[in-house]
mmCIF file of C-alpha atoms in Angstrom:
data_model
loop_
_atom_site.group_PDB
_atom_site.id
_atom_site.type_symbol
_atom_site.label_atom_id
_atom_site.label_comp_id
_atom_site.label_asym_id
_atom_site.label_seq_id
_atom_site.Cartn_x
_atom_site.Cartn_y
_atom_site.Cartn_z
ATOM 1 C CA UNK A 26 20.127 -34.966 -17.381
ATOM 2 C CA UNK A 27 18.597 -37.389 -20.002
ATOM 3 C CA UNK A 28 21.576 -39.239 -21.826
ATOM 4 C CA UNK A 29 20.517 -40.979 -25.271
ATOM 5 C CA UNK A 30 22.110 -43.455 -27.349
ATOM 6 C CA UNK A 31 22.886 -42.054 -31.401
ATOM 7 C CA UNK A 32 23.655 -44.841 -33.821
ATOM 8 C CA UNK A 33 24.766 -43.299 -37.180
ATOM 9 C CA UNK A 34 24.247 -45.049 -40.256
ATOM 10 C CA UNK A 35 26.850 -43.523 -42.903
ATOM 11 C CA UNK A 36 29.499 -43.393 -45.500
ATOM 12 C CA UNK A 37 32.433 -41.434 -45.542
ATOM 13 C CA UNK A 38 31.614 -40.274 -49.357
ATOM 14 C CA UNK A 39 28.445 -38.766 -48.123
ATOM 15 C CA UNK A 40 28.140 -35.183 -48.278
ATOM 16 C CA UNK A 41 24.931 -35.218 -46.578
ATOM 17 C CA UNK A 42 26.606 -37.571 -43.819
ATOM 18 C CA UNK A 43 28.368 -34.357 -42.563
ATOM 19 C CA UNK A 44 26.098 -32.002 -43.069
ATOM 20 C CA UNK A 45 23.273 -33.968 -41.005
ATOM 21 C CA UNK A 46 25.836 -34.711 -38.399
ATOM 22 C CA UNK A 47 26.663 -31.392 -38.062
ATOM 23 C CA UNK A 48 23.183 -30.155 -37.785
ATOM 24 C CA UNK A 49 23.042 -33.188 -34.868
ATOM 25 C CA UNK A 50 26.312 -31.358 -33.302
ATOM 26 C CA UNK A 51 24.076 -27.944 -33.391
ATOM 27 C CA UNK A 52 21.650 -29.197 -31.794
ATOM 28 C CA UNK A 53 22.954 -31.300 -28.678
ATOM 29 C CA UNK A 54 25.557 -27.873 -28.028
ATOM 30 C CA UNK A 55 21.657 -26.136 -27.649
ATOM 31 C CA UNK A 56 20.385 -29.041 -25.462
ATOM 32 C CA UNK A 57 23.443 -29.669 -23.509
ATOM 33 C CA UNK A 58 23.632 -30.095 -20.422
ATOM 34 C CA UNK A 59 20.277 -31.624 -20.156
ATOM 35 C CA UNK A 60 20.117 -33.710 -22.840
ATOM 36 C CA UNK A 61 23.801 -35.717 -23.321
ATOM 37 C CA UNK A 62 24.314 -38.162 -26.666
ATOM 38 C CA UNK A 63 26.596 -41.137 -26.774
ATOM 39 C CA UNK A 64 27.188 -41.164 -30.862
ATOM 40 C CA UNK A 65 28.193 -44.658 -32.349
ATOM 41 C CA UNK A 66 28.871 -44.544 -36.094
ATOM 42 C CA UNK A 67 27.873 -47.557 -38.371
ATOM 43 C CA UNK A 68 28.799 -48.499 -41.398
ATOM 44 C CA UNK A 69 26.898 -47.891 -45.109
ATOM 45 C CA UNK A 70 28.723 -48.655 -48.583
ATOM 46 C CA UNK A 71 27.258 -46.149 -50.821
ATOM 47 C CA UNK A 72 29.382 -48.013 -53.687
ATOM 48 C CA UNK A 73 30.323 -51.347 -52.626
ATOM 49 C CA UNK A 74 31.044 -52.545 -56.143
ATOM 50 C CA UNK A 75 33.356 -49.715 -56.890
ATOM 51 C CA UNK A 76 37.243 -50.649 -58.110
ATOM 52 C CA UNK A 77 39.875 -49.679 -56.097
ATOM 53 C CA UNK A 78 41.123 -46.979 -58.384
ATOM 54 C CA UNK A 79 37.446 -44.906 -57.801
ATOM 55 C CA UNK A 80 35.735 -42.928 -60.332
ATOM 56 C CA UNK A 81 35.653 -39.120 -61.257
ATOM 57 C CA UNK A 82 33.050 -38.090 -58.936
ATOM 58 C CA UNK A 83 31.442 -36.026 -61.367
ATOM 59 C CA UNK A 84 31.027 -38.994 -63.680
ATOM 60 C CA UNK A 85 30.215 -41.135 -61.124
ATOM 61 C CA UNK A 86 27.036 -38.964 -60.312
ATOM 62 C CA UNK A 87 25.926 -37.968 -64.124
ATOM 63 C CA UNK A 88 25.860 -41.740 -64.321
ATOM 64 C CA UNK A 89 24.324 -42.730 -60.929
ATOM 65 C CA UNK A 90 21.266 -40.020 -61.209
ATOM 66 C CA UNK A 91 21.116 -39.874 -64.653
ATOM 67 C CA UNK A 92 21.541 -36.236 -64.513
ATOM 68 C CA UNK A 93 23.705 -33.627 -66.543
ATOM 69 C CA UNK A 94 26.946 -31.723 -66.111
ATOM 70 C CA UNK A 95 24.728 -28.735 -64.939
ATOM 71 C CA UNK A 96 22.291 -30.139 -62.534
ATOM 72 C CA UNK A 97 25.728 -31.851 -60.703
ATOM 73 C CA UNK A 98 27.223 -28.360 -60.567
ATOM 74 C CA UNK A 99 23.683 -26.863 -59.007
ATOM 75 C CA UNK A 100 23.647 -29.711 -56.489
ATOM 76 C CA UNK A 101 27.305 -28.931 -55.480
ATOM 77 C CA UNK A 102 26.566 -25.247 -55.190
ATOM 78 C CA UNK A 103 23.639 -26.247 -52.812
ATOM 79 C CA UNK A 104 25.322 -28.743 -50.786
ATOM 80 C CA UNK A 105 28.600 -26.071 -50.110
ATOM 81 C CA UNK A 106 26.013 -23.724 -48.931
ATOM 82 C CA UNK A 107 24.679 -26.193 -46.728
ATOM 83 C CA UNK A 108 27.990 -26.651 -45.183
ATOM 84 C CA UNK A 109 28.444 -23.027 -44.640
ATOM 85 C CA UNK A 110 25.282 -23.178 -42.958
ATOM 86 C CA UNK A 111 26.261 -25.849 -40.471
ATOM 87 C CA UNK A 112 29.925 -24.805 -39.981
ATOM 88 C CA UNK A 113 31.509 -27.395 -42.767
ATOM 89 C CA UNK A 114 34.052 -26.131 -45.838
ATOM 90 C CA UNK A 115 33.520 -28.791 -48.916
ATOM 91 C CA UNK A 116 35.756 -27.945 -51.172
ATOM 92 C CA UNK A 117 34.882 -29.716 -54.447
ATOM 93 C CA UNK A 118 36.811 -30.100 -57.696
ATOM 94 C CA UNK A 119 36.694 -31.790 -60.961
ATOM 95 C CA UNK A 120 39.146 -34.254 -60.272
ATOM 96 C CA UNK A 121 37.605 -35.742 -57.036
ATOM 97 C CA UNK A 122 37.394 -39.435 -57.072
ATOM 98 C CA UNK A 123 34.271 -41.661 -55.502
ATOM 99 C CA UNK A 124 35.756 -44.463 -54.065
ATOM 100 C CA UNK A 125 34.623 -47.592 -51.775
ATOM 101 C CA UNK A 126 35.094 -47.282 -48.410
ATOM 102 C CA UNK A 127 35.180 -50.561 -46.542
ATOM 103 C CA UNK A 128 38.724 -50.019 -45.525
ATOM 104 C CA UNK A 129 37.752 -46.908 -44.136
ATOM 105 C CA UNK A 130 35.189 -48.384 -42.387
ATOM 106 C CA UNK A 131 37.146 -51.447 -40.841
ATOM 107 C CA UNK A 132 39.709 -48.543 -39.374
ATOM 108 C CA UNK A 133 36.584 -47.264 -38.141
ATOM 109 C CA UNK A 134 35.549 -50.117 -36.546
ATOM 110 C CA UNK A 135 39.353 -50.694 -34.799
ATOM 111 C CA UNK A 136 39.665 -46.883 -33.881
ATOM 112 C CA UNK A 137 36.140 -47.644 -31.625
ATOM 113 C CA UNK A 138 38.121 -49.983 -30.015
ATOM 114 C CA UNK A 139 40.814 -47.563 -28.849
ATOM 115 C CA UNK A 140 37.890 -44.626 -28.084
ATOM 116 C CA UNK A 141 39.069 -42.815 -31.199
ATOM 117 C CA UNK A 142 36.478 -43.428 -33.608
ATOM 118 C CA UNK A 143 34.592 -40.251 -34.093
ATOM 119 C CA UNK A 144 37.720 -38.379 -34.520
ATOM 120 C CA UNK A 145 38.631 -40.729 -37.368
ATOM 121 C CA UNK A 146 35.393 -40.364 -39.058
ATOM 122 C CA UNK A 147 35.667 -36.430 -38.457
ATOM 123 C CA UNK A 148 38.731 -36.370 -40.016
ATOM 124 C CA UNK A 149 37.948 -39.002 -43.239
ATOM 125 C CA UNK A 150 35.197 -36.368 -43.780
ATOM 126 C CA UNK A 151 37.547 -33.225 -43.418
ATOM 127 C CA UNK A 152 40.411 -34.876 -45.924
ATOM 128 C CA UNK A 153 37.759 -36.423 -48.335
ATOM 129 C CA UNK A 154 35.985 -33.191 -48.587
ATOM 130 C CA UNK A 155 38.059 -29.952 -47.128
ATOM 131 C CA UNK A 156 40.986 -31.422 -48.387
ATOM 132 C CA UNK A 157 40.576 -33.498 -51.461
ATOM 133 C CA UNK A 158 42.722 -36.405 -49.981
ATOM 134 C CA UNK A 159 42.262 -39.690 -51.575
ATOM 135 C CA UNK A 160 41.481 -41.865 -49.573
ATOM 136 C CA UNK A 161 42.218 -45.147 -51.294
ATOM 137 C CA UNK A 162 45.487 -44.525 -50.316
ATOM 138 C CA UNK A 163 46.825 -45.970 -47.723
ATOM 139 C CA UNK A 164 49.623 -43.702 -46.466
ATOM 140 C CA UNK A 165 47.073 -41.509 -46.889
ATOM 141 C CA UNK A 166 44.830 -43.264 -43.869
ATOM 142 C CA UNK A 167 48.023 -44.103 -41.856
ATOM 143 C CA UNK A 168 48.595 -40.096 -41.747
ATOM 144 C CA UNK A 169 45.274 -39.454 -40.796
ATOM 145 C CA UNK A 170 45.319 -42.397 -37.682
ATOM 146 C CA UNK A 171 48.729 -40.917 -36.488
ATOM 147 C CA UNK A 172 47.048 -37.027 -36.382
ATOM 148 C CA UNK A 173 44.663 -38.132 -34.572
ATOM 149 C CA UNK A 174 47.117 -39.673 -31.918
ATOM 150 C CA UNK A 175 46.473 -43.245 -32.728
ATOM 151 C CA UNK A 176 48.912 -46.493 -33.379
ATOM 152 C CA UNK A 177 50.236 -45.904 -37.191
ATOM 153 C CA UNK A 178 51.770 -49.550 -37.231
ATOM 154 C CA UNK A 179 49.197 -51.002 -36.242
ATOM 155 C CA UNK A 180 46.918 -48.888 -38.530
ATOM 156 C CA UNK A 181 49.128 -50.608 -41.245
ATOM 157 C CA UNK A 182 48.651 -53.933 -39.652
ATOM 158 C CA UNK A 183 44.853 -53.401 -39.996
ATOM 159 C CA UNK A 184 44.758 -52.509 -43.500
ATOM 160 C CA UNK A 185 47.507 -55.374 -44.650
ATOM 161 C CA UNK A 186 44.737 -57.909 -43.246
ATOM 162 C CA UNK A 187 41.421 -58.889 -43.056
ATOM 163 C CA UNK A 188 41.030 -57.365 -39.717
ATOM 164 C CA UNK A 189 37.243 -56.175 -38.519
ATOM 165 C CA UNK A 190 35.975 -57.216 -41.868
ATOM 166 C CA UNK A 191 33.247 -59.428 -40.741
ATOM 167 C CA UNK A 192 32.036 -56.621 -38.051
ATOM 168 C CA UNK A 193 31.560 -54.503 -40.801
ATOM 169 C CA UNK A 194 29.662 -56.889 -43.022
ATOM 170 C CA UNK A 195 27.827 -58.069 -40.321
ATOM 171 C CA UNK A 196 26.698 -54.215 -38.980
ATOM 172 C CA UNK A 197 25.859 -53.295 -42.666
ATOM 173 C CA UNK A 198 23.509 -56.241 -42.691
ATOM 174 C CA UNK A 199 22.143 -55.470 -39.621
ATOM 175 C CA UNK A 200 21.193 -52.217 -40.844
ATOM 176 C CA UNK A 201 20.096 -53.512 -44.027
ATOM 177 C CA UNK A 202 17.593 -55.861 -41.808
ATOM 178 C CA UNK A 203 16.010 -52.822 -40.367
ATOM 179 C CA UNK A 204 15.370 -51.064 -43.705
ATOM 180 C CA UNK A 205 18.238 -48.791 -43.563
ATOM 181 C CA UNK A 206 18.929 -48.071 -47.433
ATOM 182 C CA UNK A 207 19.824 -44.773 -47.212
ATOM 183 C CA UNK A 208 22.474 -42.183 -45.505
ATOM 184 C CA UNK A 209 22.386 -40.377 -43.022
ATOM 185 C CA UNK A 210 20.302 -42.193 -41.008
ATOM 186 C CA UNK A 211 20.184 -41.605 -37.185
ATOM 187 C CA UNK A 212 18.635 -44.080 -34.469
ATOM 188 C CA UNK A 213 18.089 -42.685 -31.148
ATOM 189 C CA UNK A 214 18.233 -45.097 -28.410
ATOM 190 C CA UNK A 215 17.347 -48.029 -30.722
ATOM 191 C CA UNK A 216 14.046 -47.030 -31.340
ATOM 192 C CA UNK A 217 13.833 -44.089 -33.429
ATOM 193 C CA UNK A 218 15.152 -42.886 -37.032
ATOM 194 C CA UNK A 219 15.690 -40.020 -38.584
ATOM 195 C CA UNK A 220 16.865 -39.427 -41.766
ATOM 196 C CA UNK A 221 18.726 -37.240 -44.284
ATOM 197 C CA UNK A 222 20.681 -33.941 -43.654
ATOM 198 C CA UNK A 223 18.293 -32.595 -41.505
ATOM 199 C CA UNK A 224 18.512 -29.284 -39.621
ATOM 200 C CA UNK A 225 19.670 -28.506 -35.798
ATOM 201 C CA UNK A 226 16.443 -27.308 -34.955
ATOM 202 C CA UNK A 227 14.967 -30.543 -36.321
ATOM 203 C CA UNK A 228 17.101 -32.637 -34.189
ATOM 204 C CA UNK A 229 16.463 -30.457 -31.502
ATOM 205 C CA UNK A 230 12.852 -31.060 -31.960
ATOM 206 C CA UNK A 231 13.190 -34.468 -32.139
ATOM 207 C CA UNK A 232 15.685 -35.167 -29.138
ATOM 208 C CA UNK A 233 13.010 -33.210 -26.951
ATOM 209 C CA UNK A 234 10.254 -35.157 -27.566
ATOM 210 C CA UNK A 235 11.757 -38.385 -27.417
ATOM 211 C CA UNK A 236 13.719 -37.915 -23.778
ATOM 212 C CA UNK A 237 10.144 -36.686 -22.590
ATOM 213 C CA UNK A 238 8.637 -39.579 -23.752
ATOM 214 C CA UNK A 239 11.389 -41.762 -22.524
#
């Protein structure tokens, strides 16, 4: 068996996040058991600038992309399909809201410490998306720690401080440093990258080739 290391470079407002990560999933279920992954998720600020309130997510991307109501409503249509296709609902409406996610990403960074942090970031994507939770609410994220089994008061003790704030500036620089201005993007064994929501049989591909090589 050939085990490989799978840093993830992403935001939790990132369609494509899930979508590429679920086409990652695909793919190690077809390899498994000789190829085993070890996934470590990083953090990206798509919007780091953002207010705390968010922005109409249909705004936000008319204004972002310079592109109109329609085009937003094709790319929407497209990326649902997409999660169809890999096993994901997205369930989009008008009054989503962008937001910033560094808080999301410092509970990250604490639930990693407990061995829970890819079933947080599974379930930020699941209420952001499936669910249309906000998530710049934060009895909102204490709800989501506690179904997941982990400390709620201490949750709240996270997000009332400053807690794991430099670990996520400093991993978002370190990413930065390597070139990393885009999401998804997926480093295998600290060597190589792949990027965007890319298909199982891509991964597959890819995974193959690289524990061969190794």
């Amino acid at each position: 068996m050939s085990k490989v290391q799978i840093d993830i470079v992403s935001d939790i407002m990132c369609p494509w996040c899930i979508v590429g990560y679920k086409g990652l999933e695909s793919a190690l279920k077809e390899l498994a058991p000789n190829i085993e992954a070890n996934i470590n998720w990083m953090p990206f600020e798509l919007n780091p600038d953002m207010p705390a309130e968010g922005q109409n997510i249909t705004q936000h991307i008319m204004e972002k992309y310079g592109i109109t109501q329609e085009q937003s409503d094709a790319n929407r249509e497209t990326l649902t399909q997409r999660g169809k296709d890999v096993g994901f609902t997205f369930n989009f409406s008008q009054d989503m809201r962008m937001i910033n996610s560094f808080d999301l990403h410092r509970l990250l960074a604490w639930a990693k410490t407990q061995g829970k942090q890819h079933e947080l970031k599974m379930a930020f994507f699941d209420a952001h998306f499936t669910e249309n939770m906000p998530l710049n609410k934060n009895e909102n994220l204490v709800n989501l720690v506690g179904f997941i089994g982990l400390d709620v008061e201490e949750a709240k003790r996270v997000l009332d401080s400053d807690d794991y704030s430099q670990q996520v500036r400093t991993e978002q620089k370190f990413s930065l440093e390597r070139g990393i201005h885009s999401v998804p993007t997926f480093i295998i064994n600290n060597k190589y990258s792949i990027s965007g929501g890319q298909s199982a049989n891509t991964f597959k591909q890819a995974l193959e080739q690289i524990t061969q090589e190794a």
